[in-house]
Tab-separated table of C-alpha atoms in Angstrom:
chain	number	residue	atom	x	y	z
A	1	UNK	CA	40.965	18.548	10.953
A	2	UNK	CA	38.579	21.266	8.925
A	3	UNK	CA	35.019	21.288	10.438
A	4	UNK	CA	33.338	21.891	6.894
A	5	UNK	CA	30.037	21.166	8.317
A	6	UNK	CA	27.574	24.171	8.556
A	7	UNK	CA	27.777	26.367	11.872
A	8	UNK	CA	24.228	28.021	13.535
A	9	UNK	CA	25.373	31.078	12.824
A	10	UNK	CA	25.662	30.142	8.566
A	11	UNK	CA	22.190	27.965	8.665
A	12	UNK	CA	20.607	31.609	10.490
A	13	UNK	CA	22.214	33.295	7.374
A	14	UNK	CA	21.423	30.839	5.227
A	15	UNK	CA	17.554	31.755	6.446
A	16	UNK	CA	17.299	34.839	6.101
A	17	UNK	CA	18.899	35.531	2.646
A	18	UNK	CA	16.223	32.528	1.507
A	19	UNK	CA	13.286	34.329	3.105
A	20	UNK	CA	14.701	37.759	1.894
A	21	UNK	CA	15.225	36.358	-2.002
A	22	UNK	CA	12.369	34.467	-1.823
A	23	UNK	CA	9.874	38.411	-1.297
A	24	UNK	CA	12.559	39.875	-3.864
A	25	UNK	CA	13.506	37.325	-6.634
A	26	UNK	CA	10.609	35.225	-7.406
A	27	UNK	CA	11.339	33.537	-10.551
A	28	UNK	CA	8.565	35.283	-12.469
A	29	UNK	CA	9.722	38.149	-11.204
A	30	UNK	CA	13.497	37.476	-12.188
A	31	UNK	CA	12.219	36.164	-15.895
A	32	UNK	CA	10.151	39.533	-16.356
A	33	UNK	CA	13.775	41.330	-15.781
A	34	UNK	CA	15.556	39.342	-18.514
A	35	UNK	CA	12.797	40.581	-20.755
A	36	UNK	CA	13.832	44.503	-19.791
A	37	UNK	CA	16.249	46.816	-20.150
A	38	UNK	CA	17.233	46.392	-16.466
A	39	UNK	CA	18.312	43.126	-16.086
A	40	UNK	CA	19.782	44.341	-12.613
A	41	UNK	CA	17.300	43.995	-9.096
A	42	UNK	CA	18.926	46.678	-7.333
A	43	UNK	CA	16.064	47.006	-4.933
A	44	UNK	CA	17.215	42.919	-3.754
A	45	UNK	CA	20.790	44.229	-3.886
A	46	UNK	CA	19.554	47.135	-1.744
A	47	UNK	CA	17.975	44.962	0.742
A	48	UNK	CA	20.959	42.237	1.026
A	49	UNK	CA	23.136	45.204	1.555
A	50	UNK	CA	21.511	48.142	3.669
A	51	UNK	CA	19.266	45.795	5.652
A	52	UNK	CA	21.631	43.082	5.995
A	53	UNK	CA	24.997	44.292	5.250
A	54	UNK	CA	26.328	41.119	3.036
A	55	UNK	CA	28.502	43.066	0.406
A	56	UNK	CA	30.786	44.041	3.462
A	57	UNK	CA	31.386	40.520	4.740
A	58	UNK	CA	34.516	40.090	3.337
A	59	UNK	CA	35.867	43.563	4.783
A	60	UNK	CA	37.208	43.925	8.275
A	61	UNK	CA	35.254	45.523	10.850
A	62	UNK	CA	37.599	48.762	10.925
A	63	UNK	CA	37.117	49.246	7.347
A	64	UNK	CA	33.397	49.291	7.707
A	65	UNK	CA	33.003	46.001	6.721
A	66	UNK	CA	31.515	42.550	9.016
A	67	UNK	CA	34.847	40.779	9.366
A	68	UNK	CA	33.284	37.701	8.212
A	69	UNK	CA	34.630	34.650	6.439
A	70	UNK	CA	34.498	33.647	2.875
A	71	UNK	CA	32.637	30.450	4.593
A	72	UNK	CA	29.724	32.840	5.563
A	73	UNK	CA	30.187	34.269	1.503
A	74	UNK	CA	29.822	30.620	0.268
A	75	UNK	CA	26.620	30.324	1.890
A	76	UNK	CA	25.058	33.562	0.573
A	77	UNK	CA	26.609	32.320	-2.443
A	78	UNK	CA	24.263	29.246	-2.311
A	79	UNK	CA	21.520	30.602	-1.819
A	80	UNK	CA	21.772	33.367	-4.702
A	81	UNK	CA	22.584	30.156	-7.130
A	82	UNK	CA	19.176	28.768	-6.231
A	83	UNK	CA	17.459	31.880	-6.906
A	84	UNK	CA	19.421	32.926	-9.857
A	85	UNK	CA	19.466	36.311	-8.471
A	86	UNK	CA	20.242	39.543	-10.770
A	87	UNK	CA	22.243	40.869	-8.282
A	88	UNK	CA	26.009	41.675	-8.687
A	89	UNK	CA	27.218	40.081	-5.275
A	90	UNK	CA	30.209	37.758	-6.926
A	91	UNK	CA	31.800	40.578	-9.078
A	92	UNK	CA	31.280	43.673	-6.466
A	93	UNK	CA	30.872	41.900	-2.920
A	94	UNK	CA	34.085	39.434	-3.771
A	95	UNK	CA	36.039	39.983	-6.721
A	96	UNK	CA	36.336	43.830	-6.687
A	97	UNK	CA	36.878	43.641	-3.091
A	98	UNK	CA	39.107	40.937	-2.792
A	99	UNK	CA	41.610	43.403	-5.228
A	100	UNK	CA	40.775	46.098	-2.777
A	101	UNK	CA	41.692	44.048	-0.312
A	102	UNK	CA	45.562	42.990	-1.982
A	103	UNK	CA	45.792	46.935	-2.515
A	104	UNK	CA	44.737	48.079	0.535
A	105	UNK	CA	42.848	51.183	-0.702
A	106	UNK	CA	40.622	52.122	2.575
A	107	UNK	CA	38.565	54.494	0.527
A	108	UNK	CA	36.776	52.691	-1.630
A	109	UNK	CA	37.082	49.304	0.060
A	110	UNK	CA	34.481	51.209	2.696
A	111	UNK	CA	31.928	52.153	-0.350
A	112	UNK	CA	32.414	48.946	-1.900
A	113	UNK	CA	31.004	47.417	2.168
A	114	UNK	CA	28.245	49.588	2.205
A	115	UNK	CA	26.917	48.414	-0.723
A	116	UNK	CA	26.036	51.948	-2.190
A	117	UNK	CA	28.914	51.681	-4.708
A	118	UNK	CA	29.181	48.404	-6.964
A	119	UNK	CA	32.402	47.487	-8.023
A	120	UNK	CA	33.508	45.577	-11.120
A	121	UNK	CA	36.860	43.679	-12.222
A	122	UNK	CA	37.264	44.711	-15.720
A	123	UNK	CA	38.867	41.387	-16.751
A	124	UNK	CA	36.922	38.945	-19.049
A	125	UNK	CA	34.441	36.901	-16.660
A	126	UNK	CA	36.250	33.888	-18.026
A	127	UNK	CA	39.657	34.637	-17.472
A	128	UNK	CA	41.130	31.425	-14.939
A	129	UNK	CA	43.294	32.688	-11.602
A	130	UNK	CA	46.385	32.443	-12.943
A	131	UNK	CA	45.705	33.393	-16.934
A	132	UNK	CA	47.188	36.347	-18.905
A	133	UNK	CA	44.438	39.152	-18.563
A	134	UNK	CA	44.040	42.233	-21.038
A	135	UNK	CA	45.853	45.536	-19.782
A	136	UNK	CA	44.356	49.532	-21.517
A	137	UNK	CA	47.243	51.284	-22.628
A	138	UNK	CA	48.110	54.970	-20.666
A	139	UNK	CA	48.521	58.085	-22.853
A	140	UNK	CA	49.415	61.318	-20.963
A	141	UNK	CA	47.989	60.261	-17.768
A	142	UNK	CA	45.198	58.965	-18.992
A	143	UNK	CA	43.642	55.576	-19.805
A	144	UNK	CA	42.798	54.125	-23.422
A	145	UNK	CA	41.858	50.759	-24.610
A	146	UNK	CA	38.374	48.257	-25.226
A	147	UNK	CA	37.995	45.206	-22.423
A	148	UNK	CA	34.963	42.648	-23.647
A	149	UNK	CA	33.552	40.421	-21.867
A	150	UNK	CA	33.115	42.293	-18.319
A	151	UNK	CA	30.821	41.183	-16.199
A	152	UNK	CA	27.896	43.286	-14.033
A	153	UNK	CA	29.576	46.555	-15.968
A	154	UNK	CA	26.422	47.841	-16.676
A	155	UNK	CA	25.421	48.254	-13.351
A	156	UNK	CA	28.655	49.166	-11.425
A	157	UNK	CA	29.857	52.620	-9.997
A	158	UNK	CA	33.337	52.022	-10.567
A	159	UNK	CA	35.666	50.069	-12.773
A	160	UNK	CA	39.089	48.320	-11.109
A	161	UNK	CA	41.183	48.742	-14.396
A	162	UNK	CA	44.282	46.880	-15.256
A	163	UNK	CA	46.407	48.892	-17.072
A	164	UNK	CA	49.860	48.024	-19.007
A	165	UNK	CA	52.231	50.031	-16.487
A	166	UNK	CA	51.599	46.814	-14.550
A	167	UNK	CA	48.832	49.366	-12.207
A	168	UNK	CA	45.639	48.761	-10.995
A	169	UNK	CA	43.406	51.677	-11.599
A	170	UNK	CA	39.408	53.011	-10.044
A	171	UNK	CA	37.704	54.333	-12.758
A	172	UNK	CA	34.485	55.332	-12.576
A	173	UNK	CA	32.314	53.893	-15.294
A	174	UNK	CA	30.749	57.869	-16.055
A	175	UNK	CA	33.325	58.173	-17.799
A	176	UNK	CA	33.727	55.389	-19.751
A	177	UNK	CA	31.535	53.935	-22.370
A	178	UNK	CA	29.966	50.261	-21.529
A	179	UNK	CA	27.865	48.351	-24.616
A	180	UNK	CA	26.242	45.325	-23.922
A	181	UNK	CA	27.260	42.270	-25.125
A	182	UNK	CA	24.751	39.390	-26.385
A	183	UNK	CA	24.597	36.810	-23.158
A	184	UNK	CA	23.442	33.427	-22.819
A	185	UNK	CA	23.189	34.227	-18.863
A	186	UNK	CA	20.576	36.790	-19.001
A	187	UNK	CA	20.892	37.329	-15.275
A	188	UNK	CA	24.799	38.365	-15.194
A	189	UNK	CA	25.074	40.310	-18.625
A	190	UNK	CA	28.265	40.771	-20.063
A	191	UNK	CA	29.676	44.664	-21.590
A	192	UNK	CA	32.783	45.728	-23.859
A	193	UNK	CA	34.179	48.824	-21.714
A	194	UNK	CA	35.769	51.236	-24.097
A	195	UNK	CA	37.980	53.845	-22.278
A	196	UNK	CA	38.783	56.857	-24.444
A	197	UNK	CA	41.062	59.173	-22.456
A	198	UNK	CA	39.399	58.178	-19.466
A	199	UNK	CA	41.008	59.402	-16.035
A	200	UNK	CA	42.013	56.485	-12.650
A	201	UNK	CA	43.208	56.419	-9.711
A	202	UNK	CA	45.885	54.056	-9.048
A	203	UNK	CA	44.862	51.725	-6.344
A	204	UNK	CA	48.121	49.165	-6.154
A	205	UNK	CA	49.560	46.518	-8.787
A	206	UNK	CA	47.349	44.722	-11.018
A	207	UNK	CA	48.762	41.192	-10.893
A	208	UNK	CA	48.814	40.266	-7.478
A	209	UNK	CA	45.318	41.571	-7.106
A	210	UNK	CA	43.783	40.419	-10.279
A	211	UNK	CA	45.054	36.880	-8.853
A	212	UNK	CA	43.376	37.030	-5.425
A	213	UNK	CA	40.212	38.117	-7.141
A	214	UNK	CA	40.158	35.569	-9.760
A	215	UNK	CA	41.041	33.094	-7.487
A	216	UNK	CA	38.180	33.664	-4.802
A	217	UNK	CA	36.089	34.502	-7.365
A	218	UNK	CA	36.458	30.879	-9.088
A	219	UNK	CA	36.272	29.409	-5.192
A	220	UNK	CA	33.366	31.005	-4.515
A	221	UNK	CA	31.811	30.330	-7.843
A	222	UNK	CA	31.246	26.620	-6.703
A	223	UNK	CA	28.973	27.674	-4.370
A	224	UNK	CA	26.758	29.646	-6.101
A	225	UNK	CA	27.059	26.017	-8.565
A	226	UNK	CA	26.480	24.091	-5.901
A	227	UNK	CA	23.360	26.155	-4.711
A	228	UNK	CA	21.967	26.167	-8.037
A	229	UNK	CA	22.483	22.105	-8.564
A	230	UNK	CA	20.609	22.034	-4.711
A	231	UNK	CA	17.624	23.908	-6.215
A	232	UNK	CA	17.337	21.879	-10.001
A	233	UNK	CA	17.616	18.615	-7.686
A	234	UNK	CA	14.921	19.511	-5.283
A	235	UNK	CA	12.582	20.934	-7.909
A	236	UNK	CA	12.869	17.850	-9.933
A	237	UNK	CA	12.013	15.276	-6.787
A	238	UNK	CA	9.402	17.418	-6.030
A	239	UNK	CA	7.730	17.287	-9.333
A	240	UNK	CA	8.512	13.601	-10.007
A	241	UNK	CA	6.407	12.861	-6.717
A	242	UNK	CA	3.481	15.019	-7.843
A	243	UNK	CA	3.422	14.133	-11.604
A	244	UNK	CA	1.301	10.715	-12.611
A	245	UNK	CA	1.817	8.922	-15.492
A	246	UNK	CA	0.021	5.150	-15.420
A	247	UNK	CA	-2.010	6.134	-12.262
A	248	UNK	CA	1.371	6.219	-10.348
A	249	UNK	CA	3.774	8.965	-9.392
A	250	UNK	CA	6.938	9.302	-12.209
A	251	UNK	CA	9.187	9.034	-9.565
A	252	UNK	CA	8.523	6.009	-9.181
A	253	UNK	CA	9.479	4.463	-11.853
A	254	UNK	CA	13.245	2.793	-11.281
A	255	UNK	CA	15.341	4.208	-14.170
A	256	UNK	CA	14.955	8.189	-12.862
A	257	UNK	CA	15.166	6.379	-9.782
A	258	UNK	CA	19.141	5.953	-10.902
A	259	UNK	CA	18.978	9.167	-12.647
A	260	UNK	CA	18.532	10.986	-9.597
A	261	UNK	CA	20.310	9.179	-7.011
A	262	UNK	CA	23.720	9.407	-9.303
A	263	UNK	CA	22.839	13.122	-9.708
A	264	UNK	CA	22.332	13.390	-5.446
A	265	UNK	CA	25.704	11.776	-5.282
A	266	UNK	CA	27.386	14.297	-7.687
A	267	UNK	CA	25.261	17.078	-5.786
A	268	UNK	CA	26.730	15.931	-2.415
A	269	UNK	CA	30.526	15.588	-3.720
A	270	UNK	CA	30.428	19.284	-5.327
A	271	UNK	CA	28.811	20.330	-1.413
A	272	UNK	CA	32.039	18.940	0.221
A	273	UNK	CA	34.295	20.560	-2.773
A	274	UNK	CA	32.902	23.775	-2.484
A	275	UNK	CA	32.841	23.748	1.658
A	276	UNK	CA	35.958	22.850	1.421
A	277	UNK	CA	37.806	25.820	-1.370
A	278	UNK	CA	35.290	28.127	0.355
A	279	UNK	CA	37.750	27.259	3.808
A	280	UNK	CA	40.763	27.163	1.923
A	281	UNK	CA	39.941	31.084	0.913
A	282	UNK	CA	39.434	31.929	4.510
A	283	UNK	CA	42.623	31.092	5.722
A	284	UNK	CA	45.153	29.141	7.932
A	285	UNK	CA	46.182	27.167	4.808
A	286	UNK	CA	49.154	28.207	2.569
A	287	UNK	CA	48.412	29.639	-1.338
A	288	UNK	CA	49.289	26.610	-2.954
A	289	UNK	CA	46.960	24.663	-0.644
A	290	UNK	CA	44.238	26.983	-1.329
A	291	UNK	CA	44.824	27.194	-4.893
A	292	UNK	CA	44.795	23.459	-5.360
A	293	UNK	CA	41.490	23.615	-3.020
A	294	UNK	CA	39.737	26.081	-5.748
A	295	UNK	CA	41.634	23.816	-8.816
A	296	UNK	CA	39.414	20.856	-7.461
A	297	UNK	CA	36.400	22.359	-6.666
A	298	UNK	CA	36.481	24.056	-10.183
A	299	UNK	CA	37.380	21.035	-11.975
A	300	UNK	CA	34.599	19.609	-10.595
A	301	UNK	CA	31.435	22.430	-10.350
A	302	UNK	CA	30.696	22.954	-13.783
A	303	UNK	CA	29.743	19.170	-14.697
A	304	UNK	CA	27.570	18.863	-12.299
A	305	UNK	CA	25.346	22.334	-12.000
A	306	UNK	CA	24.920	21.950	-15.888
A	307	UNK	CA	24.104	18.086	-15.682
A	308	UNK	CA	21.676	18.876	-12.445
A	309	UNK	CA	20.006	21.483	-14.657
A	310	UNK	CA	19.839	19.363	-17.665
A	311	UNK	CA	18.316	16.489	-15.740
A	312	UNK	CA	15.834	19.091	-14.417
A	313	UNK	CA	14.902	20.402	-18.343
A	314	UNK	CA	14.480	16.819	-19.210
A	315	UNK	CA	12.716	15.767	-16.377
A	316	UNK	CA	9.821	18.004	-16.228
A	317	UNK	CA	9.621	17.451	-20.178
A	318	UNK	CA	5.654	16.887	-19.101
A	319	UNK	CA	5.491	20.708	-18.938
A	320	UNK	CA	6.499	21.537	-22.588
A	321	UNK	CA	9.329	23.956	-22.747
A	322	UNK	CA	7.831	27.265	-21.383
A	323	UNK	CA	9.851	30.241	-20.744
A	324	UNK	CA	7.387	30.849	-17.957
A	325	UNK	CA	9.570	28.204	-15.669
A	326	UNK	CA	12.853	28.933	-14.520
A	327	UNK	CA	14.477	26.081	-15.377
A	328	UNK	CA	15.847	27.997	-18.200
A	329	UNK	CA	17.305	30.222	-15.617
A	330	UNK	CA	19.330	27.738	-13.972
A	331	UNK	CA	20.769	26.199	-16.647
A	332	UNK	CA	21.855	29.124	-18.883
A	333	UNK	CA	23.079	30.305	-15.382
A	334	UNK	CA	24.747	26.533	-15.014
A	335	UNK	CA	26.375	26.709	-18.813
A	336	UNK	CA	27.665	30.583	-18.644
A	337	UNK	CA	29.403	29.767	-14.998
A	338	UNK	CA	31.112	26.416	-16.627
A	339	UNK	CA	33.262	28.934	-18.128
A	340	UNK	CA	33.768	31.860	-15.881
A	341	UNK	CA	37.028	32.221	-13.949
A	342	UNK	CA	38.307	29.623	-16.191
A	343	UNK	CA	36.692	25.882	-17.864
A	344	UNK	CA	37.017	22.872	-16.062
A	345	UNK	CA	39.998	21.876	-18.039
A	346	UNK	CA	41.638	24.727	-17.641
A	347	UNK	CA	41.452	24.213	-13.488
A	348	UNK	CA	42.122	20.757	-14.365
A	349	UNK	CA	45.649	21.680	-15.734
A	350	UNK	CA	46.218	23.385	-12.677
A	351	UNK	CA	45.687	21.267	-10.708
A	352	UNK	CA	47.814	19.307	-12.478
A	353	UNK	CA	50.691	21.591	-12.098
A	354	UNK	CA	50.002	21.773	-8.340
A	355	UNK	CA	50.308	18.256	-7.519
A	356	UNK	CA	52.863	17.521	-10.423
A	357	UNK	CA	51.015	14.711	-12.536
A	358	UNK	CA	51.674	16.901	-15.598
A	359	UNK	CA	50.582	14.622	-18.742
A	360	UNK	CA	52.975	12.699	-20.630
């Protein structure tokens, strides 16, 4: 049987990437980027990756990567989801390399570890694992076509391009023109790439790459759901014990009592869900028992990191609604990911397919 607990070795990560986020992405320090034109901390993303190598983990140790586990992942993950970091781990450290990884292109694979070249997946942040994605046309060698809805393209080096020959193409994103898009998550912005005669390399085929990167992508997600769920449940007790209303603490009182205890069971059944898909990703179990581990902990994620940031909006009501807290954070972070790498239904009717209890 799976040991899903946590090892040493991921609580000693789990450490240091809190300590390290906690000197780089403060929330006022993360709300003051929203406000810029640099939503991006690349001097956190510097720090994760040159001082503690995390975008490599996925990569094998001959390709210049760690040779770690997409357990390890799911706990940086976690921690990033409490912090609502501005970094672009999820679309360079594990969906661009995940399709590097299916292609096998050494090259790049070996920037994308260091961490001095971000990678992006230029197919719409919510496109589910196993959806139709958008293809650019090729015209005399060259690629054409708009993509919306790409996320982190503003900040990434280079561009993994589906195209409609069925290829999966590296362009860099010099070459290509990126325009934001509006955002409710103002920490992972979205961009419409427009490629004009652009030049790629081809790196391998599209579709079975574009898979494996949705579908770790939408694993992993849970974890970054779960740690932000972690964070709005902790912040909330804590307040709730400091806060007095009628001379006594709010906590106290027996109906947030409930409130709080159903959302700590919810929190704890998304933990074991999202231990459990992060496994699944790392091997020894077939694809279909790995795809319905993501299906589940997908179907499940996105009800409870936006009802564990809800219950944290409503429950420090006694603050007024400032932008100055980052409540806000978590729970536009909480709403955008409830529809990245597919909604809850849609996982749901995959999951549905997997174990064959297709509706009547």
């Amino acid at each position: 049987m799976t040991d899903l607990l946590y090892s040493e070795e991921e609580e000693a990560l789990r450490s240091a990437v809190r300590d390290l986020l906690a000197d780089h992405c403060d929330a006022p320090g993360v709300i003051a980027r929203t406000e810029s034109d640099a939503p991006h901390d690349l001097a956190a993303w510097k720090a994760l990756t040159d001082a503690m190598g995390l975008a490599g983990l996925l990569v094998p140790e001959a390709q210049g990567g760690q040779g770690a586990t997409h357990r390890e992942v799911a706990v940086v993950l976690e921690e990033l989801g409490r912090s609502v970091a501005p970094v672009p781990y999820l679309t360079s450290a594990v969906v661009a390399t995940e399709a590097l990884l299916e292609c096998g292109d050494e090259e790049l694979l070996g920037r994308l570890a260091s961490g001095r070249t971000i990678g992006a997946l230029a197919v719409g942040l919510h496109i589910a694992p196993d959806a139709d994605f958008a293809a650019v046309r090729i015209e005399d060698g060259s690629l054409h076509g708009e993509l919306t809805g790409i996320a982190d393209a503003a900040v990434a080096d280079v561009l993994l391009v589906p195209a409609e020959d069925g290829g999966l193409y590296a362009v860099q994103t010099s070459s290509v023109t990126v325009t934001p898009q509006v955002s409710l998550d103002l920490t992972r912005p979205l961009a419409t790439v427009t490629l004009t005669g652009a030049p790629g390399r081809r790196l391998g085929d599209a579709a079975p790459a574009v898979r494996r990167a949705l579908r770790a992508g939408a694993g992993l997600l849970a974890s970054e759901q779960l740690g932000l769920a972690e964070w709005a449940l902790t912040e909330t007790v804590r307040y709730l014990k400091d806060r007095k209303q009628f001379n006594r603490p709010v906590g106290g009182f027996q109906a947030l009592k409930h409130r709080l205890a159903q959302l700590w069971l919810e929190v704890v059944n998304l933990r074991a869900a999202a231990r459990n898909a992060a496994d699944a990703l790392g091997g020894g179990q077939s694809a279909d028992e790995t795809a319905l581990a993501v299906a589940v902990a997908q179907a499940y994620a996105a009800s409870v990191a936006v009802h564990a940031a809800e219950e944290a909006l409503q429950l420090h009501g006694g603050l007024g609604m400032t932008w100055e807290h980052p409540v806000h954070l978590a729970l536009k972070r909480a709403k955008a990911d409830s529809i990245a790498y597919g909604t809850a239904g849609a996982h749901r009717e995959a999951l549905a397919e997997l174990v064959d209890l297709r509706a009547p």
